[in-house]
């Protein structure tokens, strides 16, 4: 089971909602952490295979901060981390779609004149997928940057950092909605222009990130 160390260097299992392993690149501050946010001080259970151990995480004495401010800081870090974690499926789907269209382009290019109509449809939708990919990557990168910046020093997040997280949420929602429109509308139309030569994939939308 995955678990991680906090600044107190005690390995703990994150509470519900703090699953580690977001593939967006966050959590790199305060000594090179890189698998997700640390947990707040408290009582936790460490589990390795069938072995379990109760541990207590104490506040880092080198990090003087009130309990209220600690929770505000932690909430901001978790918010940025959540964007990255929730956008991973959308990012992976966008990459898969781009790869599928690249393969179709190669296939129809080899058909000569008979492949011209499908190629036009593919060339029309490909830039839209690239745009959606870029928007998703931008939201992930922005959230990771904010998380690392907040996690990199002992203090409350700045107004600018909180605003960056808000913007990343807006981008995350917009990018997932844009990708879903491609999946349910634009891509099926492109496949219909291929004259039945290729069976379209079953349209399965991605989850829109939620705060």
CSV table of C-alpha atoms in Angstrom, one decimal:
chain,number,residue,atom,x,y,z
A,1,UNK,CA,0.0,0.0,0.0
A,2,UNK,CA,1.3,3.5,-0.8
A,3,UNK,CA,2.1,5.8,2.0
A,4,UNK,CA,4.4,8.8,2.4
A,5,UNK,CA,6.4,10.8,4.9
A,6,UNK,CA,5.5,14.1,6.2
A,7,UNK,CA,8.0,16.8,7.3
A,8,UNK,CA,8.2,14.8,10.6
A,9,UNK,CA,9.7,11.9,8.5
A,10,UNK,CA,7.0,9.5,9.8
A,11,UNK,CA,5.4,7.3,7.1
A,12,UNK,CA,1.6,7.5,7.2
A,13,UNK,CA,-1.3,6.5,5.2
A,14,UNK,CA,-3.2,9.6,3.9
A,15,UNK,CA,-6.7,10.0,5.2
A,16,UNK,CA,-9.7,9.6,2.8
A,17,UNK,CA,-9.4,12.0,-0.1
A,18,UNK,CA,-5.6,12.3,0.0
A,19,UNK,CA,-4.7,9.4,-2.3
A,20,UNK,CA,-1.0,9.8,-3.3
A,21,UNK,CA,0.3,9.3,-6.8
A,22,UNK,CA,-1.1,12.1,-8.9
A,23,UNK,CA,0.8,12.0,-12.2
A,24,UNK,CA,0.8,15.7,-12.6
A,25,UNK,CA,4.1,16.4,-11.0
A,26,UNK,CA,3.1,18.1,-7.8
A,27,UNK,CA,4.3,17.8,-4.3
A,28,UNK,CA,8.0,18.5,-4.7
A,29,UNK,CA,8.6,21.1,-2.0
A,30,UNK,CA,10.0,20.8,1.5
A,31,UNK,CA,12.8,18.3,1.0
A,32,UNK,CA,12.0,16.9,-2.3
A,33,UNK,CA,8.6,15.2,-1.7
A,34,UNK,CA,7.0,14.1,-4.9
A,35,UNK,CA,4.1,11.7,-4.5
A,36,UNK,CA,1.4,13.9,-3.1
A,37,UNK,CA,0.6,16.2,-0.1
A,38,UNK,CA,1.7,15.3,3.4
A,39,UNK,CA,-0.9,14.6,6.0
A,40,UNK,CA,-1.7,16.8,8.9
A,41,UNK,CA,-0.6,15.9,12.4
A,42,UNK,CA,-2.7,13.2,14.0
A,43,UNK,CA,-3.1,9.5,14.5
A,44,UNK,CA,-2.8,7.2,11.5
A,45,UNK,CA,-2.4,3.6,10.5
A,46,UNK,CA,0.6,2.4,8.5
A,47,UNK,CA,0.0,-0.7,6.4
A,48,UNK,CA,2.6,-2.7,4.5
A,49,UNK,CA,1.1,-5.8,3.1
A,50,UNK,CA,-0.7,-7.5,6.0
A,51,UNK,CA,1.3,-5.6,8.6
A,52,UNK,CA,-0.4,-2.6,10.3
A,53,UNK,CA,1.0,-0.2,12.8
A,54,UNK,CA,-0.6,2.8,14.6
A,55,UNK,CA,1.6,6.0,14.5
A,56,UNK,CA,1.2,9.5,15.7
A,57,UNK,CA,2.4,12.4,13.5
A,58,UNK,CA,3.5,15.3,15.5
A,59,UNK,CA,3.8,18.9,14.3
A,60,UNK,CA,7.2,19.8,13.0
A,61,UNK,CA,8.8,22.0,15.7
A,62,UNK,CA,10.7,23.9,13.0
A,63,UNK,CA,7.5,24.9,11.4
A,64,UNK,CA,5.7,27.2,13.9
A,65,UNK,CA,2.1,27.8,12.7
A,66,UNK,CA,-1.3,28.0,14.3
A,67,UNK,CA,-3.6,25.0,13.8
A,68,UNK,CA,-6.0,27.3,11.9
A,69,UNK,CA,-3.3,28.5,9.5
A,70,UNK,CA,-2.0,25.0,9.1
A,71,UNK,CA,-5.4,23.8,7.9
A,72,UNK,CA,-5.8,26.7,5.5
A,73,UNK,CA,-2.3,26.0,4.0
A,74,UNK,CA,-3.1,22.3,3.8
A,75,UNK,CA,-6.5,22.9,2.1
A,76,UNK,CA,-4.8,25.0,-0.6
A,77,UNK,CA,-2.2,22.3,-1.2
A,78,UNK,CA,-4.8,19.6,-1.4
A,79,UNK,CA,-6.9,21.7,-3.8
A,80,UNK,CA,-4.0,22.1,-6.2
A,81,UNK,CA,-3.2,18.4,-5.9
A,82,UNK,CA,-6.8,17.4,-6.6
A,83,UNK,CA,-6.7,19.2,-9.9
A,84,UNK,CA,-3.8,17.2,-11.1
A,85,UNK,CA,-5.2,13.9,-9.8
A,86,UNK,CA,-8.6,14.4,-11.4
A,87,UNK,CA,-7.2,15.5,-14.7
A,88,UNK,CA,-5.0,12.4,-15.2
A,89,UNK,CA,-7.8,10.3,-16.9
A,90,UNK,CA,-8.7,13.2,-19.2
A,91,UNK,CA,-5.0,13.7,-20.1
A,92,UNK,CA,-4.6,10.0,-20.9
A,93,UNK,CA,-7.8,9.9,-23.0
A,94,UNK,CA,-6.7,12.9,-25.0
A,95,UNK,CA,-3.3,11.3,-25.7
A,96,UNK,CA,-5.1,8.1,-26.8
A,97,UNK,CA,-7.4,9.9,-29.1
A,98,UNK,CA,-4.5,11.8,-30.7
A,99,UNK,CA,-2.6,8.5,-31.2
A,100,UNK,CA,-5.7,6.9,-32.8
A,101,UNK,CA,-6.1,9.7,-35.3
A,102,UNK,CA,-2.4,9.7,-36.1
A,103,UNK,CA,-2.7,6.0,-37.0
A,104,UNK,CA,-5.8,6.6,-39.1
A,105,UNK,CA,-4.1,9.4,-40.9
A,106,UNK,CA,-1.2,7.0,-41.8
A,107,UNK,CA,-3.7,4.4,-43.0
A,108,UNK,CA,-5.8,6.7,-45.2
A,109,UNK,CA,-2.7,8.4,-46.6
A,110,UNK,CA,-1.6,5.1,-48.0
A,111,UNK,CA,-4.9,4.7,-49.9
A,112,UNK,CA,-4.2,7.6,-52.3
A,113,UNK,CA,-7.2,9.4,-53.8
A,114,UNK,CA,-9.8,7.2,-52.0
A,115,UNK,CA,-8.4,8.3,-48.7
A,116,UNK,CA,-8.7,12.1,-49.3
A,117,UNK,CA,-12.1,12.6,-47.8
A,118,UNK,CA,-11.3,10.8,-44.6
A,119,UNK,CA,-8.0,12.7,-44.4
A,120,UNK,CA,-9.8,16.0,-44.5
A,121,UNK,CA,-12.0,14.9,-41.6
A,122,UNK,CA,-9.0,13.8,-39.6
A,123,UNK,CA,-7.0,17.0,-40.3
A,124,UNK,CA,-10.0,19.0,-39.2
A,125,UNK,CA,-10.5,17.3,-35.8
A,126,UNK,CA,-6.8,16.8,-35.0
A,127,UNK,CA,-6.0,20.4,-34.1
A,128,UNK,CA,-9.0,20.4,-31.8
A,129,UNK,CA,-7.6,17.4,-29.9
A,130,UNK,CA,-4.2,19.1,-29.7
A,131,UNK,CA,-5.8,22.2,-28.3
A,132,UNK,CA,-7.7,20.2,-25.7
A,133,UNK,CA,-4.5,18.3,-24.8
A,134,UNK,CA,-2.6,21.6,-24.3
A,135,UNK,CA,-5.4,23.0,-22.1
A,136,UNK,CA,-5.3,19.9,-19.9
A,137,UNK,CA,-1.5,20.0,-19.6
A,138,UNK,CA,-1.6,23.7,-18.8
A,139,UNK,CA,-4.1,23.2,-16.0
A,140,UNK,CA,-2.0,20.3,-14.5
A,141,UNK,CA,1.2,22.3,-14.8
A,142,UNK,CA,-0.3,25.4,-13.2
A,143,UNK,CA,-1.8,23.4,-10.3
A,144,UNK,CA,1.6,21.7,-9.8
A,145,UNK,CA,3.4,25.0,-9.8
A,146,UNK,CA,1.1,26.4,-7.2
A,147,UNK,CA,1.3,23.3,-5.0
A,148,UNK,CA,5.1,23.3,-5.1
A,149,UNK,CA,5.3,27.0,-4.4
A,150,UNK,CA,3.0,26.8,-1.3
A,151,UNK,CA,4.6,23.6,-0.1
A,152,UNK,CA,8.1,25.1,-0.6
A,153,UNK,CA,8.0,27.5,2.4
A,154,UNK,CA,6.6,27.6,5.9
A,155,UNK,CA,3.7,30.0,5.6
A,156,UNK,CA,0.2,30.7,4.3
A,157,UNK,CA,-0.4,30.7,0.6
A,158,UNK,CA,-0.4,34.2,-1.0
A,159,UNK,CA,-3.4,35.8,-2.7
A,160,UNK,CA,-1.6,35.3,-6.1
A,161,UNK,CA,-1.1,31.6,-5.4
A,162,UNK,CA,-4.8,31.1,-4.4
A,163,UNK,CA,-5.8,32.9,-7.5
A,164,UNK,CA,-3.6,30.6,-9.6
A,165,UNK,CA,-5.3,27.6,-8.1
A,166,UNK,CA,-8.8,29.1,-8.9
A,167,UNK,CA,-7.7,29.7,-12.5
A,168,UNK,CA,-6.4,26.1,-12.7
A,169,UNK,CA,-9.8,24.8,-11.6
A,170,UNK,CA,-11.4,26.9,-14.3
A,171,UNK,CA,-9.0,25.5,-16.9
A,172,UNK,CA,-9.5,22.0,-15.6
A,173,UNK,CA,-13.3,22.2,-16.0
A,174,UNK,CA,-13.2,23.9,-19.4
A,175,UNK,CA,-10.6,21.4,-20.8
A,176,UNK,CA,-12.6,18.4,-19.6
A,177,UNK,CA,-15.8,19.8,-21.1
A,178,UNK,CA,-14.0,20.6,-24.3
A,179,UNK,CA,-12.7,17.0,-24.5
A,180,UNK,CA,-16.1,15.5,-23.8
A,181,UNK,CA,-17.6,17.6,-26.7
A,182,UNK,CA,-14.9,16.2,-29.0
A,183,UNK,CA,-15.7,12.7,-27.8
A,184,UNK,CA,-19.5,12.9,-28.1
A,185,UNK,CA,-19.8,15.2,-31.2
A,186,UNK,CA,-16.8,16.1,-33.2
A,187,UNK,CA,-15.0,12.8,-33.4
A,188,UNK,CA,-18.1,10.7,-34.3
A,189,UNK,CA,-18.8,13.2,-37.1
A,190,UNK,CA,-15.2,12.7,-38.3
A,191,UNK,CA,-15.7,8.9,-38.3
A,192,UNK,CA,-18.9,9.2,-40.2
A,193,UNK,CA,-17.0,11.0,-43.0
A,194,UNK,CA,-14.8,8.0,-43.4
A,195,UNK,CA,-17.6,6.1,-45.2
A,196,UNK,CA,-17.8,3.2,-42.8
A,197,UNK,CA,-14.2,2.2,-43.5
A,198,UNK,CA,-13.3,2.4,-39.8
A,199,UNK,CA,-15.6,1.6,-36.9
A,200,UNK,CA,-15.7,4.5,-34.4
A,201,UNK,CA,-14.8,3.9,-30.8
A,202,UNK,CA,-17.5,3.8,-28.2
A,203,UNK,CA,-17.9,7.4,-26.9
A,204,UNK,CA,-17.0,7.4,-23.2
A,205,UNK,CA,-16.8,10.8,-21.6
A,206,UNK,CA,-14.2,11.8,-18.9
A,207,UNK,CA,-15.1,13.0,-15.5
A,208,UNK,CA,-15.2,16.7,-15.1
A,209,UNK,CA,-13.0,17.8,-12.1
A,210,UNK,CA,-15.0,18.8,-9.1
A,211,UNK,CA,-13.8,20.9,-6.1
